[in-house]
Amino acid sequence: MITKDKIDSFIEKIPPKPKVLKETLSLLNNGELTKAAKVAESDLALKAYLKNIVNKPIYGFKNEVSEISQIFGILGVSLSQQTVYNYIITLLSPAEWHLFKLNSKTFYELQANLSKKWELILKHLGIDDKDIYSAISLLPSSVIVAEALFCEKIEDVTLLRTTKSLDFNTILTRLCGIGLFDICEQIANKWEMGSLVPQILQASSGLKPSEDEKINLLGKWMHLLLFYELSQPVFIKAGLNDFVDFQIDYVEDIYEEFASVMGIE
């Protein structure tokens, strides 16, 4: 059904960061918001995406924000960089979804929700690191990976999941010895997203805790955030609630704190 060759082929097809985006991210990384905005202006698709994302209700802006210079100025360096990475992830998304009942609108909503809630978590933890902010952008890419690898064999996957109650990550791991988070790590490395990003991603699977206490803590928060977000009605309807196996024991020590930060009663 799914072979290592197919996974390798998928990885090979992932394009490098386009020149404009690479330059934009480099300038953001150096804290040069004005110069980054000027470069980003030349990418009309990026401009449309940024405008779409930051004007969603979850961002809470009363008036519509339309200029990239405004958007970067309001978001700041870390969130601007994170949002550009979110855009790069969308370049991998399919024109039409088959495995999951998603479209560009709901996928953008998933990205926006994860980004804003990750920001809440990092502020709560007192962390201000551009790479750590950007790490959250790779989680939605795992959904794209699952769609790409499983959509051609939907009936077989559905049967396997029904008879054995397996999540997508477990199915892929058992078939190929490599999981969705491993592939996301490869994407992060290909795009040179920083050494912390793949480490946090692996910890967020809940299956590969890090020996580094800080990274492991971030992995716990990210794992819990992913499960919480995919349990929302819109994403349950899309078929994402059984995307990964929730590791309750892994996050038990932070659950009450997480509930408080998210305002869960």
PDB file of N, CA, C and O in Angstrom, residues 212-254:
ATOM      1  N   ASP A 212      16.313  16.365  26.522  1.00  0.00           N
ATOM      2  CA  ASP A 212      16.419  17.765  26.898  1.00  0.00           C
ATOM      3  C   ASP A 212      15.106  18.187  27.554  1.00  0.00           C
ATOM      4  O   ASP A 212      14.038  18.120  26.948  1.00  0.00           O
ATOM      5  N   GLU A 213      15.180  18.621  28.793  1.00  0.00           N
ATOM      6  CA  GLU A 213      13.976  18.923  29.581  1.00  0.00           C
ATOM      7  C   GLU A 213      13.112  20.008  28.935  1.00  0.00           C
ATOM      8  O   GLU A 213      11.882  19.887  28.890  1.00  0.00           O
ATOM      9  N   LYS A 214      13.741  21.062  28.401  1.00  0.00           N
ATOM     10  CA  LYS A 214      12.997  22.163  27.796  1.00  0.00           C
ATOM     11  C   LYS A 214      12.279  21.701  26.527  1.00  0.00           C
ATOM     12  O   LYS A 214      11.100  22.006  26.327  1.00  0.00           O
ATOM     13  N   ILE A 215      12.991  20.974  25.679  1.00  0.00           N
ATOM     14  CA  ILE A 215      12.391  20.483  24.433  1.00  0.00           C
ATOM     15  C   ILE A 215      11.265  19.516  24.734  1.00  0.00           C
ATOM     16  O   ILE A 215      10.203  19.533  24.088  1.00  0.00           O
ATOM     17  N   ASN A 216      11.457  18.665  25.719  1.00  0.00           N
ATOM     18  CA  ASN A 216      10.422  17.702  26.087  1.00  0.00           C
ATOM     19  C   ASN A 216       9.168  18.415  26.595  1.00  0.00           C
ATOM     20  O   ASN A 216       8.041  18.013  26.277  1.00  0.00           O
ATOM     21  N   LEU A 217       9.356  19.483  27.383  1.00  0.00           N
ATOM     22  CA  LEU A 217       8.216  20.250  27.883  1.00  0.00           C
ATOM     23  C   LEU A 217       7.441  20.877  26.721  1.00  0.00           C
ATOM     24  O   LEU A 217       6.208  20.824  26.674  1.00  0.00           O
ATOM     25  N   LEU A 218       8.178  21.463  25.763  1.00  0.00           N
ATOM     26  CA  LEU A 218       7.532  22.050  24.594  1.00  0.00           C
ATOM     27  C   LEU A 218       6.810  20.980  23.775  1.00  0.00           C
ATOM     28  O   LEU A 218       5.725  21.221  23.247  1.00  0.00           O
ATOM     29  N   GLY A 219       7.408  19.791  23.689  1.00  0.00           N
ATOM     30  CA  GLY A 219       6.775  18.683  22.991  1.00  0.00           C
ATOM     31  C   GLY A 219       5.451  18.292  23.633  1.00  0.00           C
ATOM     32  O   GLY A 219       4.473  18.001  22.937  1.00  0.00           O
ATOM     33  N   LYS A 220       5.410  18.313  24.959  1.00  0.00           N
ATOM     34  CA  LYS A 220       4.175  17.987  25.680  1.00  0.00           C
ATOM     35  C   LYS A 220       3.078  19.003  25.379  1.00  0.00           C
ATOM     36  O   LYS A 220       1.926  18.640  25.085  1.00  0.00           O
ATOM     37  N   TRP A 221       3.440  20.284  25.427  1.00  0.00           N
ATOM     38  CA  TRP A 221       2.460  21.338  25.146  1.00  0.00           C
ATOM     39  C   TRP A 221       1.963  21.246  23.703  1.00  0.00           C
ATOM     40  O   TRP A 221       0.769  21.399  23.431  1.00  0.00           O
ATOM     41  N   MET A 222       2.874  20.955  22.781  1.00  0.00           N
ATOM     42  CA  MET A 222       2.486  20.871  21.378  1.00  0.00           C
ATOM     43  C   MET A 222       1.608  19.646  21.126  1.00  0.00           C
ATOM     44  O   MET A 222       0.646  19.703  20.354  1.00  0.00           O
ATOM     45  N   HIS A 223       1.941  18.525  21.757  1.00  0.00           N
ATOM     46  CA  HIS A 223       1.139  17.305  21.610  1.00  0.00           C
ATOM     47  C   HIS A 223      -0.283  17.536  22.102  1.00  0.00           C
ATOM     48  O   HIS A 223      -1.255  17.175  21.425  1.00  0.00           O
ATOM     49  N   LEU A 224      -0.395  18.154  23.261  1.00  0.00           N
ATOM     50  CA  LEU A 224      -1.705  18.422  23.844  1.00  0.00           C
ATOM     51  C   LEU A 224      -2.482  19.427  23.005  1.00  0.00           C
ATOM     52  O   LEU A 224      -3.698  19.289  22.797  1.00  0.00           O
ATOM     53  N   LEU A 225      -1.787  20.440  22.488  1.00  0.00           N
ATOM     54  CA  LEU A 225      -2.432  21.441  21.629  1.00  0.00           C
ATOM     55  C   LEU A 225      -2.967  20.800  20.353  1.00  0.00           C
ATOM     56  O   LEU A 225      -4.084  21.092  19.927  1.00  0.00           O
ATOM     57  N   LEU A 226      -2.168  19.928  19.726  1.00  0.00           N
ATOM     58  CA  LEU A 226      -2.612  19.264  18.498  1.00  0.00           C
ATOM     59  C   LEU A 226      -3.851  18.426  18.756  1.00  0.00           C
ATOM     60  O   LEU A 226      -4.829  18.506  18.005  1.00  0.00           O
ATOM     61  N   PHE A 227      -3.827  17.651  19.840  1.00  0.00           N
ATOM     62  CA  PHE A 227      -4.989  16.812  20.152  1.00  0.00           C
ATOM     63  C   PHE A 227      -6.217  17.666  20.452  1.00  0.00           C
ATOM     64  O   PHE A 227      -7.318  17.382  19.982  1.00  0.00           O
ATOM     65  N   TYR A 228      -6.019  18.735  21.211  1.00  0.00           N
ATOM     66  CA  TYR A 228      -7.126  19.632  21.566  1.00  0.00           C
ATOM     67  C   TYR A 228      -7.739  20.268  20.328  1.00  0.00           C
ATOM     68  O   TYR A 228      -8.957  20.302  20.154  1.00  0.00           O
ATOM     69  N   GLU A 229      -6.887  20.747  19.423  1.00  0.00           N
ATOM     70  CA  GLU A 229      -7.384  21.440  18.232  1.00  0.00           C
ATOM     71  C   GLU A 229      -8.094  20.475  17.283  1.00  0.00           C
ATOM     72  O   GLU A 229      -9.146  20.801  16.726  1.00  0.00           O
ATOM     73  N   LEU A 230      -7.541  19.285  17.103  1.00  0.00           N
ATOM     74  CA  LEU A 230      -8.154  18.324  16.191  1.00  0.00           C
ATOM     75  C   LEU A 230      -9.430  17.711  16.764  1.00  0.00           C
ATOM     76  O   LEU A 230     -10.165  17.019  16.053  1.00  0.00           O
ATOM     77  N   SER A 231      -9.692  17.991  18.042  1.00  0.00           N
ATOM     78  CA  SER A 231     -10.928  17.509  18.676  1.00  0.00           C
ATOM     79  C   SER A 231     -12.056  18.529  18.565  1.00  0.00           C
ATOM     80  O   SER A 231     -13.165  18.281  19.061  1.00  0.00           O
ATOM     81  N   GLN A 232     -11.789  19.674  17.932  1.00  0.00           N
ATOM     82  CA  GLN A 232     -12.832  20.671  17.723  1.00  0.00           C
ATOM     83  C   GLN A 232     -13.816  20.157  16.659  1.00  0.00           C
ATOM     84  O   GLN A 232     -13.413  19.437  15.744  1.00  0.00           O
ATOM     85  N   PRO A 233     -15.099  20.516  16.776  1.00  0.00           N
ATOM     86  CA  PRO A 233     -16.138  19.976  15.869  1.00  0.00           C
ATOM     87  C   PRO A 233     -15.808  20.052  14.387  1.00  0.00           C
ATOM     88  O   PRO A 233     -16.007  19.078  13.648  1.00  0.00           O
ATOM     89  N   VAL A 234     -15.252  21.187  13.937  1.00  0.00           N
ATOM     90  CA  VAL A 234     -14.973  21.343  12.506  1.00  0.00           C
ATOM     91  C   VAL A 234     -13.934  20.331  12.020  1.00  0.00           C
ATOM     92  O   VAL A 234     -14.013  19.827  10.887  1.00  0.00           O
ATOM     93  N   PHE A 235     -12.988  19.975  12.884  1.00  0.00           N
ATOM     94  CA  PHE A 235     -11.931  19.058  12.480  1.00  0.00           C
ATOM     95  C   PHE A 235     -12.310  17.595  12.742  1.00  0.00           C
ATOM     96  O   PHE A 235     -11.785  16.689  12.077  1.00  0.00           O
ATOM     97  N   ILE A 236     -13.214  17.376  13.690  1.00  0.00           N
ATOM     98  CA  ILE A 236     -13.793  16.034  13.838  1.00  0.00           C
ATOM     99  C   ILE A 236     -14.583  15.693  12.579  1.00  0.00           C
ATOM    100  O   ILE A 236     -14.473  14.593  12.022  1.00  0.00           O
ATOM    101  N   LYS A 237     -15.344  16.669  12.109  1.00  0.00           N
ATOM    102  CA  LYS A 237     -16.126  16.500  10.883  1.00  0.00           C
ATOM    103  C   LYS A 237     -15.216  16.222   9.688  1.00  0.00           C
ATOM    104  O   LYS A 237     -15.577  15.483   8.765  1.00  0.00           O
ATOM    105  N   ALA A 238     -14.027  16.811   9.716  1.00  0.00           N
ATOM    106  CA  ALA A 238     -13.075  16.621   8.611  1.00  0.00           C
ATOM    107  C   ALA A 238     -12.357  15.277   8.689  1.00  0.00           C
ATOM    108  O   ALA A 238     -11.644  14.895   7.764  1.00  0.00           O
ATOM    109  N   GLY A 239     -12.556  14.545   9.802  1.00  0.00           N
ATOM    110  CA  GLY A 239     -11.943  13.234   9.957  1.00  0.00           C
ATOM    111  C   GLY A 239     -10.561  13.261  10.577  1.00  0.00           C
ATOM    112  O   GLY A 239      -9.788  12.305  10.455  1.00  0.00           O
ATOM    113  N   LEU A 240     -10.239  14.342  11.307  1.00  0.00           N
ATOM    114  CA  LEU A 240      -8.898  14.499  11.864  1.00  0.00           C
ATOM    115  C   LEU A 240      -8.781  14.100  13.339  1.00  0.00           C
ATOM    116  O   LEU A 240      -7.688  14.132  13.898  1.00  0.00           O
ATOM    117  N   ASN A 241      -9.896  13.721  13.952  1.00  0.00           N
ATOM    118  CA  ASN A 241      -9.848  13.443  15.390  1.00  0.00           C
ATOM    119  C   ASN A 241      -9.063  12.174  15.729  1.00  0.00           C
ATOM    120  O   ASN A 241      -8.591  12.012  16.855  1.00  0.00           O
ATOM    121  N   ASP A 242      -8.901  11.272  14.769  1.00  0.00           N
ATOM    122  CA  ASP A 242      -8.105  10.062  14.994  1.00  0.00           C
ATOM    123  C   ASP A 242      -6.781  10.124  14.244  1.00  0.00           C
ATOM    124  O   ASP A 242      -6.226   9.103  13.845  1.00  0.00           O
ATOM    125  N   PHE A 243      -6.293  11.320  14.059  1.00  0.00           N
ATOM    126  CA  PHE A 243      -5.077  11.527  13.266  1.00  0.00           C
ATOM    127  C   PHE A 243      -3.855  10.915  13.945  1.00  0.00           C
ATOM    128  O   PHE A 243      -3.046  10.237  13.325  1.00  0.00           O
ATOM    129  N   VAL A 244      -3.697  11.193  15.235  1.00  0.00           N
ATOM    130  CA  VAL A 244      -2.588  10.622  16.008  1.00  0.00           C
ATOM    131  C   VAL A 244      -3.149  10.030  17.298  1.00  0.00           C
ATOM    132  O   VAL A 244      -4.232  10.402  17.745  1.00  0.00           O
ATOM    133  N   ASP A 245      -2.401   9.112  17.873  1.00  0.00           N
ATOM    134  CA  ASP A 245      -2.811   8.493  19.128  1.00  0.00           C
ATOM    135  C   ASP A 245      -2.432   9.425  20.278  1.00  0.00           C
ATOM    136  O   ASP A 245      -1.270   9.777  20.448  1.00  0.00           O
ATOM    137  N   PHE A 246      -3.433   9.828  21.042  1.00  0.00           N
ATOM    138  CA  PHE A 246      -3.201  10.752  22.142  1.00  0.00           C
ATOM    139  C   PHE A 246      -2.502  10.024  23.288  1.00  0.00           C
ATOM    140  O   PHE A 246      -3.014   9.031  23.820  1.00  0.00           O
ATOM    141  N   GLN A 247      -1.326  10.520  23.670  1.00  0.00           N
ATOM    142  CA  GLN A 247      -0.534   9.913  24.745  1.00  0.00           C
ATOM    143  C   GLN A 247      -0.862  10.609  26.071  1.00  0.00           C
ATOM    144  O   GLN A 247      -0.198  11.558  26.474  1.00  0.00           O
ATOM    145  N   ILE A 248      -1.891  10.125  26.729  1.00  0.00           N
ATOM    146  CA  ILE A 248      -2.401  10.768  27.948  1.00  0.00           C
ATOM    147  C   ILE A 248      -1.333  10.848  29.036  1.00  0.00           C
ATOM    148  O   ILE A 248      -1.150  11.883  29.682  1.00  0.00           O
ATOM    149  N   ASP A 249      -0.625   9.749  29.228  1.00  0.00           N
ATOM    150  CA  ASP A 249       0.382   9.720  30.297  1.00  0.00           C
ATOM    151  C   ASP A 249       1.496  10.742  30.049  1.00  0.00           C
ATOM    152  O   ASP A 249       2.051  11.299  30.999  1.00  0.00           O
ATOM    153  N   TYR A 250       1.804  10.971  28.799  1.00  0.00           N
ATOM    154  CA  TYR A 250       2.899  11.885  28.441  1.00  0.00           C
ATOM    155  C   TYR A 250       2.599  13.318  28.871  1.00  0.00           C
ATOM    156  O   TYR A 250       3.501  14.049  29.289  1.00  0.00           O
ATOM    157  N   VAL A 251       1.333  13.723  28.781  1.00  0.00           N
ATOM    158  CA  VAL A 251       0.976  15.120  29.047  1.00  0.00           C
ATOM    159  C   VAL A 251       0.210  15.322  30.356  1.00  0.00           C
ATOM    160  O   VAL A 251      -0.202  16.433  30.668  1.00  0.00           O
ATOM    161  N   GLU A 252       0.080  14.258  31.118  1.00  0.00           N
ATOM    162  CA  GLU A 252      -0.749  14.335  32.331  1.00  0.00           C
ATOM    163  C   GLU A 252      -0.296  15.428  33.288  1.00  0.00           C
ATOM    164  O   GLU A 252      -1.110  16.118  33.911  1.00  0.00           O
ATOM    165  N   ASP A 253       1.020  15.634  33.393  1.00  0.00           N
ATOM    166  CA  ASP A 253       1.537  16.589  34.376  1.00  0.00           C
ATOM    167  C   ASP A 253       1.296  18.051  33.996  1.00  0.00           C
ATOM    168  O   ASP A 253       1.454  18.945  34.831  1.00  0.00           O
ATOM    169  N   ILE A 254       0.912  18.321  32.730  1.00  0.00           N
ATOM    170  CA  ILE A 254       0.662  19.716  32.342  1.00  0.00           C
ATOM    171  C   ILE A 254      -0.800  19.957  31.953  1.00  0.00           C
ATOM    172  O   ILE A 254      -1.155  21.072  31.564  1.00  0.00           O
TER     173      ILE A 254
END
